[in-house]
Structure formats: structure tokens, C-alpha cells
Short mmCIF file of C-alpha atoms in Angstrom, two decimals:
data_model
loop_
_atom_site.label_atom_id
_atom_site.label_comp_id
_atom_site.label_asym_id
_atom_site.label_seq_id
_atom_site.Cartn_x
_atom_site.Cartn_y
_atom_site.Cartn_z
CA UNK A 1 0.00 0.00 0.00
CA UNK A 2 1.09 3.57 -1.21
CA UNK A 3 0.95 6.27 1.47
CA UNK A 4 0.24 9.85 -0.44
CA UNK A 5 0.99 12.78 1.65
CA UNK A 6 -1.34 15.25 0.67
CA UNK A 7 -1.00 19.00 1.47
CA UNK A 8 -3.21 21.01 3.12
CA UNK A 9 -5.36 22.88 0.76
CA UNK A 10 -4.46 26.32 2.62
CA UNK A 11 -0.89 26.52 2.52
CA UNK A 12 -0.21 24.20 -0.97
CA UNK A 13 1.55 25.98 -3.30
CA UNK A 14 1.78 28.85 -1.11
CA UNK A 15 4.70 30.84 0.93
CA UNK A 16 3.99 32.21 4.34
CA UNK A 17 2.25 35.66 4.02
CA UNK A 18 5.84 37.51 5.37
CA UNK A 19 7.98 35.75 3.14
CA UNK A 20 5.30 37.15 0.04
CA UNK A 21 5.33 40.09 1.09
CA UNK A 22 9.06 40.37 1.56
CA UNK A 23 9.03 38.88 -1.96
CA UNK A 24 7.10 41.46 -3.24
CA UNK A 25 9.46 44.24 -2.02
CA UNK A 26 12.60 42.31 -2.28
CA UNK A 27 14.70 41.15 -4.85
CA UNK A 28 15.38 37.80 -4.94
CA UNK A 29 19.59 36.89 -4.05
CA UNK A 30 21.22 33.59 -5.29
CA UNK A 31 17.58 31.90 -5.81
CA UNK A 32 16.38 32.54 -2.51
CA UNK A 33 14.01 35.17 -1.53
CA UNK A 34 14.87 37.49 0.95
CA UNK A 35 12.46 37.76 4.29
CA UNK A 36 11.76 40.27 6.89
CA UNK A 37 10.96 38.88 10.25
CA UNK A 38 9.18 40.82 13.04
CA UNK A 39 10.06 39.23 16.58
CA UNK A 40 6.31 38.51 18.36
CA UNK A 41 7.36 40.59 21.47
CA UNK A 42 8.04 44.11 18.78
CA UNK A 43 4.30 44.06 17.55
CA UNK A 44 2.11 44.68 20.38
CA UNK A 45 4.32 48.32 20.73
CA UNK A 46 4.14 48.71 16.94
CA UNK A 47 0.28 48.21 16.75
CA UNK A 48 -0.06 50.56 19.50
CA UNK A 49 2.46 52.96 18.18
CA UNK A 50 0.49 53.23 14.77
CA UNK A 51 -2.83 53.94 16.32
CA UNK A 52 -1.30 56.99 18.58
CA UNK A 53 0.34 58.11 14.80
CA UNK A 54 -2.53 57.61 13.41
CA UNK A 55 -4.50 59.35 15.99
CA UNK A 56 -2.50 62.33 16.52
CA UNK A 57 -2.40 62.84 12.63
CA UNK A 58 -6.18 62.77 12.64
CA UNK A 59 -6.96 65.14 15.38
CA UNK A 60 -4.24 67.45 14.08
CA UNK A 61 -5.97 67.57 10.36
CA UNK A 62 -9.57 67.94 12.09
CA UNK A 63 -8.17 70.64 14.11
CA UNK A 64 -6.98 72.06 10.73
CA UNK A 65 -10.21 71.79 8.52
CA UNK A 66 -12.80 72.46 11.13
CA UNK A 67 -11.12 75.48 12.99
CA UNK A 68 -14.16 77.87 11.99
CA UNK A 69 -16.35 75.90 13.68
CA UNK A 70 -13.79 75.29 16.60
CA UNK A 71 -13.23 79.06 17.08
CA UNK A 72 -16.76 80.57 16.53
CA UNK A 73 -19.39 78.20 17.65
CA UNK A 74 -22.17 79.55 16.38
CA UNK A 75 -24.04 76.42 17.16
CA UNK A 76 -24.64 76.93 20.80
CA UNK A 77 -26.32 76.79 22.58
CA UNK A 78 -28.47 74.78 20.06
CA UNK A 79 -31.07 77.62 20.33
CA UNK A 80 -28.80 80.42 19.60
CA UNK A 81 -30.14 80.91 16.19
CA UNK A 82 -33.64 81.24 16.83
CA UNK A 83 -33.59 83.24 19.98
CA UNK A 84 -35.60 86.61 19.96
CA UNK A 85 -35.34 90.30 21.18
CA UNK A 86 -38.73 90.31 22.41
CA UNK A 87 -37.50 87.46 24.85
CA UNK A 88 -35.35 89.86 26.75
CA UNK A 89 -37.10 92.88 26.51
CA UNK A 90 -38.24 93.12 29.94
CA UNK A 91 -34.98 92.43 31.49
CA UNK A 92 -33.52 95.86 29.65
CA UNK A 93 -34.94 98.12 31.73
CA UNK A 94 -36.86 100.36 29.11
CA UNK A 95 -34.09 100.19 26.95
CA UNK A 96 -35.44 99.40 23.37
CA UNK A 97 -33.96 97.30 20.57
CA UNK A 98 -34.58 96.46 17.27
CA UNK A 99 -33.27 94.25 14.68
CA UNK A 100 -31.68 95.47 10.86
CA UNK A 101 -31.06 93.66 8.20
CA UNK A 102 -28.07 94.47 5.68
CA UNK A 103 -26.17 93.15 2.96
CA UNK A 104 -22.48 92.64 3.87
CA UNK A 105 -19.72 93.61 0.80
CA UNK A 106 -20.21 90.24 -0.72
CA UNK A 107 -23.51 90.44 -0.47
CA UNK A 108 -23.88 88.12 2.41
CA UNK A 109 -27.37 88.41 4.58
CA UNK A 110 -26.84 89.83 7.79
CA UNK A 111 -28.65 91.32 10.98
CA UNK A 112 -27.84 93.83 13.47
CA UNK A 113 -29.23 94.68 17.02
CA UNK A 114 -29.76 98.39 17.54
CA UNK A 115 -30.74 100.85 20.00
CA UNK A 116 -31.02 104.85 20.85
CA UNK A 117 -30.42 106.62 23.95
CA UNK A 118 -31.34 110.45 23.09
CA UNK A 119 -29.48 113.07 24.96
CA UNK A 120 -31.99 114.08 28.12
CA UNK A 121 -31.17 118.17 27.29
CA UNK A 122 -32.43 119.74 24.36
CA UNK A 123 -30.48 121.44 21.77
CA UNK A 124 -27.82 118.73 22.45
CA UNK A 125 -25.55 118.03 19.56
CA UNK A 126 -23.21 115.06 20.76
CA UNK A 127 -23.83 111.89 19.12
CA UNK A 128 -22.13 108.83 20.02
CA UNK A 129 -22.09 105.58 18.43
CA UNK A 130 -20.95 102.11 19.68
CA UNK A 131 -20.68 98.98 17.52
CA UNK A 132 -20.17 96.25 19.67
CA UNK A 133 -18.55 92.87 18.40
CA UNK A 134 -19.49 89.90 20.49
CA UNK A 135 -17.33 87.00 21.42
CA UNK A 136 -17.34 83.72 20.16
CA UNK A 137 -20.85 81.38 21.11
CA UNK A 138 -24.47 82.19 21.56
CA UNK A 139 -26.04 85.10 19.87
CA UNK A 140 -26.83 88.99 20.46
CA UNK A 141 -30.19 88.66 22.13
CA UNK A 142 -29.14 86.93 25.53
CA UNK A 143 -26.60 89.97 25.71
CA UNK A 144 -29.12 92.54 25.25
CA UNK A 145 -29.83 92.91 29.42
CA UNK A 146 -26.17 93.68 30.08
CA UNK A 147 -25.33 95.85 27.46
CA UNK A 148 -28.71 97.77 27.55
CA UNK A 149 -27.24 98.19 31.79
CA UNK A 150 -24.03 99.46 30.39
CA UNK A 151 -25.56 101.89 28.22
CA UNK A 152 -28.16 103.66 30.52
CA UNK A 153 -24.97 103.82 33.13
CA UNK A 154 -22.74 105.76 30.13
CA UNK A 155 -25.62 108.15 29.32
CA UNK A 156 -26.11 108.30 33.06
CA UNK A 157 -22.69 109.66 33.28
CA UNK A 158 -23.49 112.68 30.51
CA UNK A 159 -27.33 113.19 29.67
CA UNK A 160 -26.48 115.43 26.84
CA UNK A 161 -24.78 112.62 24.72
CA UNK A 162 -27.22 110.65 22.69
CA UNK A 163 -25.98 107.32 22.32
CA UNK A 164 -26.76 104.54 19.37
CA UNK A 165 -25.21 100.93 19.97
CA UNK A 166 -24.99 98.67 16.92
CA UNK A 167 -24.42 95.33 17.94
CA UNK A 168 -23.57 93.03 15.11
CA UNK A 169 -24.63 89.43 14.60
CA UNK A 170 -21.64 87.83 12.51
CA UNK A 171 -22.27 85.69 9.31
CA UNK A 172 -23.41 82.15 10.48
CA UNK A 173 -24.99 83.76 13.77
CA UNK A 174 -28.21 84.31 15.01
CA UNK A 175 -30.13 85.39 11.85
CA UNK A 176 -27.29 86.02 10.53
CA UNK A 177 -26.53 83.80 7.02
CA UNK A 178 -23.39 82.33 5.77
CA UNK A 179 -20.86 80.75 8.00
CA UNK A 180 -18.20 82.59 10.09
CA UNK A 181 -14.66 83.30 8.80
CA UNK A 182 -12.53 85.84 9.67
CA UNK A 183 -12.11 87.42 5.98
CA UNK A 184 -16.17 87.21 5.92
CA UNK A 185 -16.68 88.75 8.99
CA UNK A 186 -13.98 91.87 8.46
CA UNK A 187 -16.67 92.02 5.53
CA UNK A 188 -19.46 92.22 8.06
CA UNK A 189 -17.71 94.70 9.82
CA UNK A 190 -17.08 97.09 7.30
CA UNK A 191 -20.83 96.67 6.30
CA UNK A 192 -22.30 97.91 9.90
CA UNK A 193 -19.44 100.59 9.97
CA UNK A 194 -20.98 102.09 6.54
CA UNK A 195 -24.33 101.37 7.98
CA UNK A 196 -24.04 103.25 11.12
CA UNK A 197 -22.38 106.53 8.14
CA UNK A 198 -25.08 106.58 6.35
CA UNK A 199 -27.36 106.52 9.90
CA UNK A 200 -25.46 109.60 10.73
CA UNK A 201 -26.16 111.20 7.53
CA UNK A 202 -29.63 111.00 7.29
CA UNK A 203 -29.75 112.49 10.62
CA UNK A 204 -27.09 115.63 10.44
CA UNK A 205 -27.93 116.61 7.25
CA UNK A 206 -26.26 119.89 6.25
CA UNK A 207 -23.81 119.59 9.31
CA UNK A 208 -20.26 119.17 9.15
CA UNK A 209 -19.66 117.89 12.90
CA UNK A 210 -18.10 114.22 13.04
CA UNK A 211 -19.65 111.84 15.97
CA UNK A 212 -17.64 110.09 18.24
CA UNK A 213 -17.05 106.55 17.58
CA UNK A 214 -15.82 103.97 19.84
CA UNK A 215 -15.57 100.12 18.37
CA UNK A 216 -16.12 97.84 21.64
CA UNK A 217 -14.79 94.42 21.07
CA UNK A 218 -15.71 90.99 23.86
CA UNK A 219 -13.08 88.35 23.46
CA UNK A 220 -12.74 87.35 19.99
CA UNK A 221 -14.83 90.60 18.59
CA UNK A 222 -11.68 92.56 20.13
CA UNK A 223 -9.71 91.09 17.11
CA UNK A 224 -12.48 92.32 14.34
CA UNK A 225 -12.86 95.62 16.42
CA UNK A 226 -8.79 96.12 15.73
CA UNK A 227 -9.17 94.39 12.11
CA UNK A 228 -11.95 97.49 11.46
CA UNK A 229 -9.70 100.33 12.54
CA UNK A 230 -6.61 98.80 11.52
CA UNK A 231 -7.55 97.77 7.85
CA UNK A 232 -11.10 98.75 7.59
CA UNK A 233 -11.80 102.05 5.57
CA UNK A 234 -13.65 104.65 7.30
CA UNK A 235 -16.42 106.48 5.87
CA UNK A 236 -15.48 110.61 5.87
CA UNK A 237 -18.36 111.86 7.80
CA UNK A 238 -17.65 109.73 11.14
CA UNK A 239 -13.88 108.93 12.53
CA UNK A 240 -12.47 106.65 15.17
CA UNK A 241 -11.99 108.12 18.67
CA UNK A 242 -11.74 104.37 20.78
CA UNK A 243 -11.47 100.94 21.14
CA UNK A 244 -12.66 99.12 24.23
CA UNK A 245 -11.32 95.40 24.27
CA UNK A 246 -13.04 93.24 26.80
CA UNK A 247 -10.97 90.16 27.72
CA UNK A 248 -8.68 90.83 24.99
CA UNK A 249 -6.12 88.07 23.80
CA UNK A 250 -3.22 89.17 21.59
CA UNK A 251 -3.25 86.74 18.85
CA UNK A 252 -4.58 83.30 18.11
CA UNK A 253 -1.34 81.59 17.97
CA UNK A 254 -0.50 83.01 21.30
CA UNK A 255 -4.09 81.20 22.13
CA UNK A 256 -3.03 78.09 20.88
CA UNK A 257 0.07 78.20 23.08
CA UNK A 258 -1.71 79.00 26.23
CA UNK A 259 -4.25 76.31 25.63
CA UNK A 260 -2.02 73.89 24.52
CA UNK A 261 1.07 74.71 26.48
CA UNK A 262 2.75 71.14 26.41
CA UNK A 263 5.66 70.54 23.71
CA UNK A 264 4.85 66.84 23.20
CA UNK A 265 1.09 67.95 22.17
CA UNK A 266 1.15 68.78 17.99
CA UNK A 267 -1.57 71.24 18.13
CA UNK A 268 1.00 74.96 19.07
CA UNK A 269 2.91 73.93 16.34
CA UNK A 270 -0.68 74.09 13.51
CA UNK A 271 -0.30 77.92 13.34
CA UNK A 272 1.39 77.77 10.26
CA UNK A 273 -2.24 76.49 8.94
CA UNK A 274 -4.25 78.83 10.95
CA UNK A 275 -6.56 81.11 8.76
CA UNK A 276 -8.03 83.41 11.49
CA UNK A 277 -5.60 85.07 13.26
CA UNK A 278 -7.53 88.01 15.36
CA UNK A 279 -3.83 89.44 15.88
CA UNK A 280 -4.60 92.83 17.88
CA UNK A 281 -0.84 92.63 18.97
CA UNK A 282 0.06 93.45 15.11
CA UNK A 283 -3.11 95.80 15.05
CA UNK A 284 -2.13 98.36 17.29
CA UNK A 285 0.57 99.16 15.72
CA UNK A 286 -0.86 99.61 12.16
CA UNK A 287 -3.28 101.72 13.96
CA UNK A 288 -0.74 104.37 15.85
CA UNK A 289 0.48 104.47 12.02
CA UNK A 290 -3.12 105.20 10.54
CA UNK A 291 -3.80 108.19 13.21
CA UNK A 292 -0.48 109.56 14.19
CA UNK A 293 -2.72 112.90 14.16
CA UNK A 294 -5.25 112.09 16.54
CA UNK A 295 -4.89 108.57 18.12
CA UNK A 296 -7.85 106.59 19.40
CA UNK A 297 -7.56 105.69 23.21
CA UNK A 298 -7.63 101.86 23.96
CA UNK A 299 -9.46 100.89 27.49
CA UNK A 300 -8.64 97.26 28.52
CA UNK A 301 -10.75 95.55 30.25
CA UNK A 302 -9.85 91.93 31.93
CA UNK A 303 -10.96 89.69 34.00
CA UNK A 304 -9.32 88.74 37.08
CA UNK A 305 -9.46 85.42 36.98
CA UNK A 306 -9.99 84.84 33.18
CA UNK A 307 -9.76 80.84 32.80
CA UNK A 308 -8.59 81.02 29.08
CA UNK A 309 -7.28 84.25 28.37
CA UNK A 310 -3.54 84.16 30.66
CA UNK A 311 -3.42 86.80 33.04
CA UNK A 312 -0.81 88.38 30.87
CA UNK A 313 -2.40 89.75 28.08
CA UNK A 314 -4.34 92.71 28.74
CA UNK A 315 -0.90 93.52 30.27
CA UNK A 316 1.13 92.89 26.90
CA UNK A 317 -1.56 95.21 24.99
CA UNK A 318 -1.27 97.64 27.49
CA UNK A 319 2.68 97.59 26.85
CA UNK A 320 2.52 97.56 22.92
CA UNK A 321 0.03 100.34 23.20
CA UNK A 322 2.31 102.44 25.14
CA UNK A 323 4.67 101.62 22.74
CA UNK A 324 3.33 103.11 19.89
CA UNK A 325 1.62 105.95 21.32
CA UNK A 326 -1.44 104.78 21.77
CA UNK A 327 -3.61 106.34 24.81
CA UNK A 328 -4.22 103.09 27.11
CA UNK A 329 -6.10 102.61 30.49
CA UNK A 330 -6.58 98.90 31.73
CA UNK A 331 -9.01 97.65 34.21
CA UNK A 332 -8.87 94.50 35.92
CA UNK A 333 -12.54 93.13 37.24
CA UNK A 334 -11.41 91.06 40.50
CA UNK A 335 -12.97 87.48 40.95
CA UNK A 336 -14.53 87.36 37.56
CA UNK A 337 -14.10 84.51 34.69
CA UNK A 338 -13.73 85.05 31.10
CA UNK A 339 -17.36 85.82 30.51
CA UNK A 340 -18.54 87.89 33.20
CA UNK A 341 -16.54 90.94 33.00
CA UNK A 342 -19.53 92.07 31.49
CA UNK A 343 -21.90 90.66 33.97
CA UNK A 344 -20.20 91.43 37.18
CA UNK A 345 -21.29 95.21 38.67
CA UNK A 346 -17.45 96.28 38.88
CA UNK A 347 -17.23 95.51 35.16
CA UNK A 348 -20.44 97.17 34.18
CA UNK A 349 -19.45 100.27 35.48
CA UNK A 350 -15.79 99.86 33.99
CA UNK A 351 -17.10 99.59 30.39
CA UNK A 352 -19.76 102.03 30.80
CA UNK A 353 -17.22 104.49 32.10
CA UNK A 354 -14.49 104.00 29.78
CA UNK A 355 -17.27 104.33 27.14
CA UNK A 356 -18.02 107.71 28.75
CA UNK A 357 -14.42 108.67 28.56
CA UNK A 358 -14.11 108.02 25.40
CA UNK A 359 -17.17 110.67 24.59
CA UNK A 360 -15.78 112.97 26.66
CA UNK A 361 -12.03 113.12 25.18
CA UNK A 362 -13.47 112.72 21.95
CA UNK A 363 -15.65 116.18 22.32
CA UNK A 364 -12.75 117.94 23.88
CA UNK A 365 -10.86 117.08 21.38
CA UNK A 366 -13.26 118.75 18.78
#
């Protein structure tokens, strides 16, 4: 009797899957292929190795692509978008708003919340106007209470100024259409700051006087308030007299740093790719250069214990301003967070009165 030995189906006429693979990357050396051999106790780190590669490189290219939607949230709360003035009305305290819609430079939908405080004395000729840019999350109406407190408390402080605050709503906010960008949004700016000209003009026609005009900027608006009197052309019936930067940071990369402070973490080193950079640091100084003549005033105001702004950053503005020859206070609200320097009755009263400083200087300067 004849004993076959018969292969097994799964490895006849077949080399072990290293050795092919080797083969198909290898030449083969004196009729022999050459193989690559992995030791059993190397793969476990390998595999693991891979997925932290493979991880970081992910996070790092989401971080990349999605940083608009990282940087503004415009999504939340999840209401943001359909809240409404009437909503807040009665915690305003008789101060009334109302919503406009324009058309930004590229034609882009937007809204903005406005209000008038009239001068109490009559035959009063000061006119003030405030275009606020909010920070980053949520929308203009839940703001409305706060900013309607700060603005009673500045015409509180001279009842012959009338006051008009323009709040704008960024693209991809509140009513607002589009989505936010930096580029769109200096857009949006230099819409509401033609806007609020052609306001003026319709109501001092056949006058020559210029109002006062102070851009008030809230965390990330600080950076489009200093990209609008930086780079932003200004309309030749109104002029720039101040800038109030609430929780200011000086750039986004410095951001990234502070947030992401450890060297072994990728994500300090993706400013290369950043496309909104919000640098007020830079600003300032292109801004001493646009009004050597007459120099807007800067008032800083920080929170004391801002949890993602550092500490040191109002301070650093404060220094560059001083640098160039910019006037600069700074105020520091004790024992308040990031967001409620604005809420807090210290910082109330901080912004309202730098507000009313700014009026002041500016019609003393005239």
C-alpha cells in the first residue's frame, strides 16, 4: 500500500504571508528570496504605536479643517439661532432694541441689534455711536440685558450725549446667514461701519460735525474691532476716537500656546495652517500708524481670573500700546471669569465708564 501525503489545501503551493510580502518588495539573491521577520514581542508596541500616529495625525488635520467651527461656535447653545429680542425685553430696563437687516460687501445676509439713547437736554448736539462685536458662542439677544445696563450707566454719566449701539450678529450667527470666517466677517464689519455713516447722515444733514465713535470688542470681537480700525476704511463723515477690548487676547497663535502649552502635544505647532488670526498685537501698531494725528484711546478691560485668556495679556496690549503711542487705560474686574466681565457690577461700570471717557475726550478734542 502507497501512502500519499497530501497537502493542506491552505498553505499548498503557497509561501507564508511575510515571506510574500518580503518577496514582493525584495529582490530575490542567489535563488532565494529574501524575508523580513518581526520578533512577536516588537508588535504589540508597533500596533499601539500606529494607532497613537494615526491618531494624533487625525486630530491634528480635524483641528486644521474644522477650525471655523472650533473658534466661533455659532451652534450653541443649540437655540442660539432662533432666539428673539422680544424674549429679553423686559430684562432691559426700558431700553429698546430692534433688529436690521443688511447686505455685507459680498452680499452676504446679515442682521444687526440696535438701540437709541437720546441726549436728556435739548439742543444737544453730541452723538455717540458704539458697535459692539461679540465673542465667540451664543447670539446677540441673551446679551441685550447687560449691554442695555451698560448703556443707561454711560448716558447716566453725561445726559447730553445721545448714544446709538450697533451690535452686530456675525455671518453664520443668530439670523445672521453664511458661516463665520474671519475674511467674511472683516466684511461684516465694514458693512455695519458704513451702515451706522449713512445713519449719521440721514440724521445731520447739512452739518459738518463728526460723531464720536468707539468700536467695543468681547473676546474674539476685540480682534475684528482692531481688524476694522486697523484695515477697515472709514467712511469721511464719522472717525475713530476708541477701542474698548473686553478680555482681549493678543493673537490666536498666542491662544493656541496657552491652551495647549505642552511641547509633546502637535496642536502649538498648527499655526502655520491657521486662517483666522484676530492678531490685535500686530493691530495696534498699524493703527498708531493710521492716526499719528489724533490717536484713538484703547481701554482694557480683563478679567481677574480669566480661565482662558492668561493673566498676561491685557498687560502685553497695554505695553505695545504704550509703545506706539497709543492712549491706554486697563481695568482688571477682580474674581470674575472670562465671561462675566460684562456681567459682574465692577465691570459694568468699567465699560460704561471708559465708554463715557471716550465721549468725553473725543468732544474735547473737537
Amino acid at each position: 500500500m502507497v501512502i500519499q501525503r497530501i497537502s493542506r489545501p491552505w498553505t499548498a503551493g503557497r509561501t507564508l504571508p511575510i515571506c510574500r510580502a518580503a518577496a514582493a518588495i525584495g529582490r530575490p539573491v542567489g535563488g532565494r528570496t529574501r524575508c523580513f521577520h518581526v520578533a512577536p514581542v516588537l508588535m504589540p508596541p508597533l500596533i499601539f504605536g500606529g494607532l497613537f500616529v494615526a491618531l494624533w495625525s487625525w486630530k491634528c488635520a480635524m483641528m486644521v479643517l474644522f477650525q471655523n467651527a472650533i473658534i466661533y461656535n455659532p451652534f450653541l447653545p443649540p437655540n442660539a439661532r432662533s432666539m428673539r429680542i422680544d424674549e429679553f425685553s423686559r430684562e432691559c430696563g426700558g431700553v429698546q432694541w430692534r433688529e436690521e437687516r443688511i447686505r455685507s460687501l459680498d452680499g452676504t445676509e446679515i442682521a444687526l441689534c440696535v438701540s437709541d439713547m437720546p441726549a436728556s437736554r435739548t439742543g444737544a448736539k453730541k452723538l455717540v455711536y458704539i458697535l459692539y462685536f461679540q465673542g465667540n458662542g451664543s447670539s446677540i439677544p441673551p446679551r441685550l440685558p447687560h449691554l442695555s445696563w451698560i448703556l443707561r450707566r454711560a448716558h447716566d454719566n453725561d445726559p447730553s450725549v445721545t448714544y446709538t449701539m450697533v451690535c452686530l450678529s456675525y455671518r453664520g450667527y443668530w439670523t445672521s446667514h453664511d458661516r463665520p470666517s474671519e475674511p467674511g466677517i472683516d466684511l461684516d464689519s465694514q458693512a455695519a461701519l458704513q451702515w451706522i455713516s449713512q445713519l449719521h447722515g440721514s440724521r445731520a444733514e447739512g452739518t459738518d460735525h463728526k460723531p464720536t465713535v468707539v468700536l467695543w470688542g468681547q473676546s474674539i470681537g476685540c480682534g475684528f474691532a482692531t481688524n476694522l480700525a486697523a484695515k477697515g476704511k472709514c467712511p469721511p463723515n464719522i472717525k475713530l476716537d476708541a477701542l474698548v477690548l473686553e478680555t482681549p487676547f493678543t493673537c490666536t497663535r498666542a491662544m493656541l500656546q496657552a491652551l495647549y502649552p505642552q511641547k509633546w502635544l502637535p496642536y502649538q505647532y498648527l499655526w502655520p495652517f491657521l486662517r483666522n488670526h484676530l492678531d490685535s498685537w500686530t493691530n495696534l501698531g498699524m493703527i498708531a500708524k493710521r492716526f499719528k494725528e489724533s490717536p484713538p484711546g484703547v481701554y482694557i478691560v480683563e478679567a481677574g481670573k480669566d480661565e482662558l485668556v492668561p493673566g498676561d495679556h491685557g498687560e502685553k496690549l497695554q505695553r505695545r500700546c504704550e509703545l506706539v503711542g497709543l492712549p491706554v487705560e486697563r481695568h482688571r474686574v477682580r474674581g470674575a471669569l472670562h465671561n462675566e466681565a460684562m456681567v459682574r457690577a465692577t465691570g459694568k461700570q468699567a465699560l460704561a465708564d471708559s465708554i463715557s471717557t471716550a465721549a468725553a475726550r473725543a468732544q474735547h478734542g473737537d
